[in-house]
């Protein structure tokens, strides 16, 4: 049975102490809520990774992830952080392909494929984001856009590597805008993504792939979104910065 996952993306928010307090609060609030095949992943800025990863030891099914890595192993890349360094903090996941990285930092599909590879080499699980812009949705070409992002970003992987990754459908027009894809719109794309995965890797792999929805997900809309057959949880931005909201989203699966 595929994993049900609620992942938080803190983005570039929270000072060191604020992050530790928020994580401790969330970890305590969710400790009896994360059951069975459910997982919580908190993706923090680099500065929090080691401290919050040490706190996860007491919490089964609660994990820590980064929001970016460099595509090379090591070297003269001032200001960058490698996959190996992230893994050494105790973090086990990394968000890759987020639309903010694609748009503001010019991350191409080709670069992202390299980041996916280096993440897997160092035992970091990519949470790989895909999704269309408003114009791409309105012009109706969004299925093609998503297919291309999958093909270029992750479909080069072997079956065993692909089986490790998590996908996140994040329509760019819904991120941080308060506009959410309707459960039907999201389900339509999730089903499409699963079909593409099936065509490439077969139905056993497709059935086991967790596909998260992201984009203005909150405690109010999460129940309808998460009850869709191909939506396996959420990647939560704004609402992950409030312990009550994030915990309420986690509880949707219970
Ligand atoms: P949002 O962000 O929940 O604030 O829309 C989601 C994301 O960017 O991952």
mmCIF file of C-alpha atoms and ligand atoms in Angstrom:
data_model
loop_
_atom_site.group_PDB
_atom_site.id
_atom_site.type_symbol
_atom_site.label_atom_id
_atom_site.label_comp_id
_atom_site.label_asym_id
_atom_site.label_seq_id
_atom_site.Cartn_x
_atom_site.Cartn_y
_atom_site.Cartn_z
ATOM 1 C CA UNK A 1 0.000 0.000 0.000
ATOM 2 C CA UNK A 2 1.497 3.349 -0.976
ATOM 3 C CA UNK A 3 2.489 5.850 1.690
ATOM 4 C CA UNK A 4 0.244 8.730 2.691
ATOM 5 C CA UNK A 5 2.469 11.743 3.184
ATOM 6 C CA UNK A 6 2.073 15.257 4.502
ATOM 7 C CA UNK A 7 5.197 17.298 3.797
ATOM 8 C CA UNK A 8 5.794 20.860 4.966
ATOM 9 C CA UNK A 9 7.804 23.326 2.894
ATOM 10 C CA UNK A 10 8.910 26.158 5.169
ATOM 11 C CA UNK A 11 10.608 27.964 2.246
ATOM 12 C CA UNK A 12 12.864 30.848 3.370
ATOM 13 C CA UNK A 13 11.045 31.429 6.642
ATOM 14 C CA UNK A 14 11.809 31.164 10.372
ATOM 15 C CA UNK A 15 14.938 32.006 12.316
ATOM 16 C CA UNK A 16 16.850 29.152 13.922
ATOM 17 C CA UNK A 17 15.048 29.245 17.286
ATOM 18 C CA UNK A 18 11.655 29.795 15.675
ATOM 19 C CA UNK A 19 12.150 26.745 13.493
ATOM 20 C CA UNK A 20 13.131 24.530 16.422
ATOM 21 C CA UNK A 21 10.069 25.666 18.407
ATOM 22 C CA UNK A 22 7.720 25.110 15.485
ATOM 23 C CA UNK A 23 9.136 21.663 14.780
ATOM 24 C CA UNK A 24 8.945 20.635 18.458
ATOM 25 C CA UNK A 25 5.360 21.831 18.654
ATOM 26 C CA UNK A 26 4.346 20.016 15.486
ATOM 27 C CA UNK A 27 6.174 16.816 16.447
ATOM 28 C CA UNK A 28 4.378 16.752 19.809
ATOM 29 C CA UNK A 29 1.000 17.512 18.320
ATOM 30 C CA UNK A 30 1.253 14.811 15.657
ATOM 31 C CA UNK A 31 2.894 12.130 17.763
ATOM 32 C CA UNK A 32 -0.241 10.030 18.181
ATOM 33 C CA UNK A 33 -1.676 10.984 14.815
ATOM 34 C CA UNK A 34 0.870 9.567 12.415
ATOM 35 C CA UNK A 35 -0.267 6.024 12.047
ATOM 36 C CA UNK A 36 0.247 3.018 9.819
ATOM 37 C CA UNK A 37 1.664 3.902 6.441
ATOM 38 C CA UNK A 38 1.502 7.651 7.056
ATOM 39 C CA UNK A 39 4.577 9.907 7.057
ATOM 40 C CA UNK A 40 5.297 13.500 7.949
ATOM 41 C CA UNK A 41 8.251 15.248 6.321
ATOM 42 C CA UNK A 42 9.309 18.742 7.359
ATOM 43 C CA UNK A 43 11.450 20.488 4.722
ATOM 44 C CA UNK A 44 13.262 23.325 6.443
ATOM 45 C CA UNK A 45 15.997 25.763 5.443
ATOM 46 C CA UNK A 46 19.491 24.247 5.751
ATOM 47 C CA UNK A 47 20.146 25.989 9.087
ATOM 48 C CA UNK A 48 17.557 23.881 10.919
ATOM 49 C CA UNK A 49 18.257 20.494 9.381
ATOM 50 C CA UNK A 50 20.634 18.960 11.879
ATOM 51 C CA UNK A 51 18.800 20.156 14.981
ATOM 52 C CA UNK A 52 15.374 19.083 13.864
ATOM 53 C CA UNK A 53 16.673 15.802 12.463
ATOM 54 C CA UNK A 54 18.045 14.990 15.957
ATOM 55 C CA UNK A 55 14.588 15.671 17.381
ATOM 56 C CA UNK A 56 12.950 13.180 15.017
ATOM 57 C CA UNK A 57 14.618 10.216 16.741
ATOM 58 C CA UNK A 58 11.797 10.167 19.267
ATOM 59 C CA UNK A 59 9.111 10.394 16.600
ATOM 60 C CA UNK A 60 8.289 7.437 14.455
ATOM 61 C CA UNK A 61 7.311 8.371 10.892
ATOM 62 C CA UNK A 62 8.409 12.012 11.210
ATOM 63 C CA UNK A 63 11.274 12.966 8.878
ATOM 64 C CA UNK A 64 13.275 15.978 7.811
ATOM 65 C CA UNK A 65 14.138 17.203 4.341
ATOM 66 C CA UNK A 66 15.960 20.042 2.595
ATOM 67 C CA UNK A 67 14.580 22.314 -0.119
ATOM 68 C CA UNK A 68 17.515 22.249 -2.506
ATOM 69 C CA UNK A 69 20.941 20.729 -3.135
ATOM 70 C CA UNK A 70 23.748 21.448 -5.581
ATOM 71 C CA UNK A 71 24.132 19.063 -8.500
ATOM 72 C CA UNK A 72 27.843 18.363 -7.938
ATOM 73 C CA UNK A 73 29.346 16.174 -5.249
ATOM 74 C CA UNK A 74 31.695 18.739 -3.686
ATOM 75 C CA UNK A 75 34.071 21.512 -4.654
ATOM 76 C CA UNK A 76 34.517 25.223 -5.222
ATOM 77 C CA UNK A 77 30.856 26.285 -5.281
ATOM 78 C CA UNK A 78 30.756 29.096 -2.760
ATOM 79 C CA UNK A 79 27.495 29.260 -0.859
ATOM 80 C CA UNK A 80 26.124 25.950 -2.100
ATOM 81 C CA UNK A 81 25.215 22.804 -0.137
ATOM 82 C CA UNK A 82 25.694 19.277 -1.452
ATOM 83 C CA UNK A 83 23.490 16.204 -1.202
ATOM 84 C CA UNK A 84 26.111 14.482 0.924
ATOM 85 C CA UNK A 85 26.216 17.413 3.339
ATOM 86 C CA UNK A 86 22.443 17.429 3.647
ATOM 87 C CA UNK A 87 22.400 13.676 4.264
ATOM 88 C CA UNK A 88 25.065 14.077 6.960
ATOM 89 C CA UNK A 89 22.656 16.254 8.996
ATOM 90 C CA UNK A 90 20.235 13.346 9.315
ATOM 91 C CA UNK A 91 17.837 14.736 6.711
ATOM 92 C CA UNK A 92 16.533 12.056 4.385
ATOM 93 C CA UNK A 93 14.502 13.983 1.776
ATOM 94 C CA UNK A 94 14.938 16.921 -0.576
ATOM 95 C CA UNK A 95 12.414 18.957 -2.550
ATOM 96 C CA UNK A 96 13.546 19.228 -6.188
ATOM 97 C CA UNK A 97 11.888 20.923 -9.147
ATOM 98 C CA UNK A 98 9.861 23.349 -7.054
ATOM 99 C CA UNK A 99 8.379 26.014 -9.327
ATOM 100 C CA UNK A 100 10.076 28.762 -7.311
ATOM 101 C CA UNK A 101 13.471 27.182 -8.071
ATOM 102 C CA UNK A 102 12.506 26.710 -11.722
ATOM 103 C CA UNK A 103 11.239 30.297 -12.084
ATOM 104 C CA UNK A 104 13.545 32.396 -9.862
ATOM 105 C CA UNK A 105 16.753 30.387 -10.139
ATOM 106 C CA UNK A 106 16.403 29.193 -13.714
ATOM 107 C CA UNK A 107 16.543 25.493 -12.844
ATOM 108 C CA UNK A 108 16.019 23.570 -16.068
ATOM 109 C CA UNK A 109 14.737 20.025 -16.493
ATOM 110 C CA UNK A 110 18.292 18.953 -17.396
ATOM 111 C CA UNK A 111 19.769 20.469 -14.230
ATOM 112 C CA UNK A 112 17.000 18.923 -12.153
ATOM 113 C CA UNK A 113 17.727 15.474 -13.581
ATOM 114 C CA UNK A 114 21.324 15.883 -12.323
ATOM 115 C CA UNK A 115 20.092 16.951 -8.888
ATOM 116 C CA UNK A 116 17.763 13.940 -8.749
ATOM 117 C CA UNK A 117 20.702 11.654 -9.549
ATOM 118 C CA UNK A 118 23.050 13.092 -6.955
ATOM 119 C CA UNK A 119 20.293 13.034 -4.324
ATOM 120 C CA UNK A 120 19.704 9.320 -4.906
ATOM 121 C CA UNK A 121 23.446 8.613 -4.921
ATOM 122 C CA UNK A 122 23.598 9.974 -1.382
ATOM 123 C CA UNK A 123 20.409 8.310 -0.153
ATOM 124 C CA UNK A 124 18.287 11.418 -0.174
ATOM 125 C CA UNK A 125 14.760 10.847 -1.432
ATOM 126 C CA UNK A 126 13.667 13.496 -3.942
ATOM 127 C CA UNK A 127 10.199 15.002 -3.583
ATOM 128 C CA UNK A 128 10.005 15.940 -7.246
ATOM 129 C CA UNK A 129 7.620 18.786 -8.122
ATOM 130 C CA UNK A 130 5.848 19.271 -11.408
ATOM 131 C CA UNK A 131 3.035 21.561 -12.454
ATOM 132 C CA UNK A 132 1.792 24.035 -15.010
ATOM 133 C CA UNK A 133 1.544 27.827 -14.990
ATOM 134 C CA UNK A 134 -1.738 29.723 -15.303
ATOM 135 C CA UNK A 135 -1.148 30.298 -19.026
ATOM 136 C CA UNK A 136 -0.400 26.620 -19.593
ATOM 137 C CA UNK A 137 -3.600 25.638 -17.777
ATOM 138 C CA UNK A 138 -5.686 28.129 -19.724
ATOM 139 C CA UNK A 139 -4.252 27.124 -23.079
ATOM 140 C CA UNK A 140 -5.019 23.483 -22.291
ATOM 141 C CA UNK A 141 -1.432 22.335 -22.822
ATOM 142 C CA UNK A 142 -0.877 21.375 -19.182
ATOM 143 C CA UNK A 143 -0.834 17.625 -19.747
ATOM 144 C CA UNK A 144 2.014 18.060 -22.240
ATOM 145 C CA UNK A 145 3.922 20.303 -19.834
ATOM 146 C CA UNK A 146 3.629 17.795 -17.002
ATOM 147 C CA UNK A 147 4.558 14.884 -19.233
ATOM 148 C CA UNK A 148 7.695 16.692 -20.371
ATOM 149 C CA UNK A 149 8.686 17.552 -16.789
ATOM 150 C CA UNK A 150 8.369 13.872 -15.869
ATOM 151 C CA UNK A 151 10.231 12.651 -18.941
ATOM 152 C CA UNK A 152 13.140 15.039 -18.546
ATOM 153 C CA UNK A 153 13.356 15.148 -14.769
ATOM 154 C CA UNK A 154 12.796 11.581 -13.559
ATOM 155 C CA UNK A 155 11.951 9.105 -16.319
ATOM 156 C CA UNK A 156 15.647 8.454 -16.983
ATOM 157 C CA UNK A 157 15.798 6.632 -13.628
ATOM 158 C CA UNK A 158 15.999 2.880 -13.324
ATOM 159 C CA UNK A 159 12.883 1.215 -11.972
ATOM 160 C CA UNK A 160 14.497 0.654 -8.593
ATOM 161 C CA UNK A 161 15.563 4.307 -8.268
ATOM 162 C CA UNK A 162 12.220 5.613 -9.503
ATOM 163 C CA UNK A 163 10.485 3.480 -6.863
ATOM 164 C CA UNK A 164 12.210 5.521 -4.142
ATOM 165 C CA UNK A 165 10.998 8.969 -5.178
ATOM 166 C CA UNK A 166 7.898 10.965 -4.264
ATOM 167 C CA UNK A 167 6.087 13.122 -6.819
ATOM 168 C CA UNK A 168 4.251 16.355 -6.071
ATOM 169 C CA UNK A 169 1.778 17.984 -8.431
ATOM 170 C CA UNK A 170 1.879 21.689 -7.740
ATOM 171 C CA UNK A 171 -0.011 23.878 -10.198
ATOM 172 C CA UNK A 172 2.027 27.093 -10.206
ATOM 173 C CA UNK A 173 -1.134 29.214 -10.244
ATOM 174 C CA UNK A 174 -2.194 27.680 -6.926
ATOM 175 C CA UNK A 175 1.064 28.164 -5.008
ATOM 176 C CA UNK A 176 0.809 30.824 -2.338
ATOM 177 C CA UNK A 177 -2.145 32.413 -4.132
ATOM 178 C CA UNK A 178 -5.044 31.111 -2.069
ATOM 179 C CA UNK A 179 -6.378 29.541 -5.279
ATOM 180 C CA UNK A 180 -6.572 25.785 -4.979
ATOM 181 C CA UNK A 181 -7.107 23.280 -7.739
ATOM 182 C CA UNK A 182 -10.538 21.747 -7.221
ATOM 183 C CA UNK A 183 -10.442 18.127 -6.057
ATOM 184 C CA UNK A 184 -11.611 17.139 -9.570
ATOM 185 C CA UNK A 185 -8.941 19.203 -11.334
ATOM 186 C CA UNK A 186 -6.232 17.806 -9.055
ATOM 187 C CA UNK A 187 -7.483 14.218 -9.354
ATOM 188 C CA UNK A 188 -7.542 14.502 -13.145
ATOM 189 C CA UNK A 189 -3.852 15.452 -13.213
ATOM 190 C CA UNK A 190 -2.841 12.935 -10.529
ATOM 191 C CA UNK A 191 -4.526 10.150 -12.488
ATOM 192 C CA UNK A 192 -2.709 11.339 -15.620
ATOM 193 C CA UNK A 193 0.642 11.310 -13.790
ATOM 194 C CA UNK A 194 0.003 7.796 -12.473
ATOM 195 C CA UNK A 195 -0.861 6.623 -15.996
ATOM 196 C CA UNK A 196 2.377 8.071 -17.313
ATOM 197 C CA UNK A 197 4.306 6.306 -14.551
ATOM 198 C CA UNK A 198 2.481 3.088 -15.388
ATOM 199 C CA UNK A 199 3.309 3.421 -19.089
ATOM 200 C CA UNK A 200 6.983 3.850 -18.223
ATOM 201 C CA UNK A 201 7.508 1.548 -15.224
ATOM 202 C CA UNK A 202 4.443 -0.711 -15.089
ATOM 203 C CA UNK A 203 1.431 -0.881 -12.823
ATOM 204 C CA UNK A 204 3.163 -2.255 -9.730
ATOM 205 C CA UNK A 205 5.481 0.778 -9.561
ATOM 206 C CA UNK A 206 2.663 3.202 -10.448
ATOM 207 C CA UNK A 207 0.464 1.791 -7.665
ATOM 208 C CA UNK A 208 3.227 2.325 -5.115
ATOM 209 C CA UNK A 209 4.192 5.878 -6.145
ATOM 210 C CA UNK A 210 3.021 8.541 -3.696
ATOM 211 C CA UNK A 211 1.780 11.634 -5.546
ATOM 212 C CA UNK A 212 1.213 14.687 -3.343
ATOM 213 C CA UNK A 213 -0.862 17.746 -4.140
ATOM 214 C CA UNK A 214 0.547 21.202 -3.385
ATOM 215 C CA UNK A 215 -0.849 24.703 -3.803
ATOM 216 C CA UNK A 216 -2.753 26.601 -1.114
ATOM 217 C CA UNK A 217 -3.622 23.388 0.676
ATOM 218 C CA UNK A 218 -5.160 24.053 4.109
ATOM 219 C CA UNK A 219 -7.182 22.260 6.803
ATOM 220 C CA UNK A 220 -10.434 23.204 5.033
ATOM 221 C CA UNK A 221 -9.671 21.932 1.541
ATOM 222 C CA UNK A 222 -7.395 19.011 2.479
ATOM 223 C CA UNK A 223 -10.215 16.520 3.300
ATOM 224 C CA UNK A 224 -11.752 16.772 -0.189
ATOM 225 C CA UNK A 225 -8.376 16.753 -1.933
ATOM 226 C CA UNK A 226 -6.944 13.832 0.050
ATOM 227 C CA UNK A 227 -10.060 11.722 -0.471
ATOM 228 C CA UNK A 228 -9.395 11.580 -4.219
ATOM 229 C CA UNK A 229 -8.145 8.139 -5.267
ATOM 230 C CA UNK A 230 -4.837 9.317 -6.757
ATOM 231 C CA UNK A 231 -3.952 12.025 -4.208
ATOM 232 C CA UNK A 232 -1.692 10.573 -1.535
ATOM 233 C CA UNK A 233 -1.186 13.651 0.615
ATOM 234 C CA UNK A 234 0.087 17.174 0.341
ATOM 235 C CA UNK A 235 3.097 19.441 0.035
ATOM 236 C CA UNK A 236 2.163 22.308 2.278
ATOM 237 C CA UNK A 237 3.733 25.766 2.136
ATOM 238 C CA UNK A 238 2.003 28.587 4.045
ATOM 239 C CA UNK A 239 -0.056 26.310 6.300
ATOM 240 C CA UNK A 240 3.063 24.387 7.399
ATOM 241 C CA UNK A 241 4.224 27.498 9.280
ATOM 242 C CA UNK A 242 1.296 27.244 11.699
ATOM 243 C CA UNK A 243 1.470 24.222 13.980
ATOM 244 C CA UNK A 244 -2.317 23.945 14.374
ATOM 245 C CA UNK A 245 -3.022 24.135 10.629
ATOM 246 C CA UNK A 246 -0.281 21.686 9.736
ATOM 247 C CA UNK A 247 -1.412 19.226 12.412
ATOM 248 C CA UNK A 248 -5.016 19.521 11.277
ATOM 249 C CA UNK A 249 -3.905 18.634 7.746
ATOM 250 C CA UNK A 250 -1.998 15.621 9.104
ATOM 251 C CA UNK A 251 -5.132 14.484 10.927
ATOM 252 C CA UNK A 252 -7.148 14.381 7.709
ATOM 253 C CA UNK A 253 -5.916 10.844 7.094
ATOM 254 C CA UNK A 254 -7.144 9.566 10.478
HETATM 255 P P1 LIG B 1 1.497 26.962 -0.528
HETATM 256 O O1 LIG B 1 2.895 26.412 -1.081
HETATM 257 O O2 LIG B 1 0.883 25.855 0.291
HETATM 258 O O3 LIG B 1 1.849 28.162 0.320
HETATM 259 O O4 LIG B 1 0.664 27.324 -1.690
HETATM 260 C C1 LIG B 1 3.033 25.104 -1.537
HETATM 261 C C2 LIG B 1 4.441 24.891 -2.049
HETATM 262 O O5 LIG B 1 5.007 25.814 -2.616
HETATM 263 O O6 LIG B 1 5.015 23.805 -1.899
#
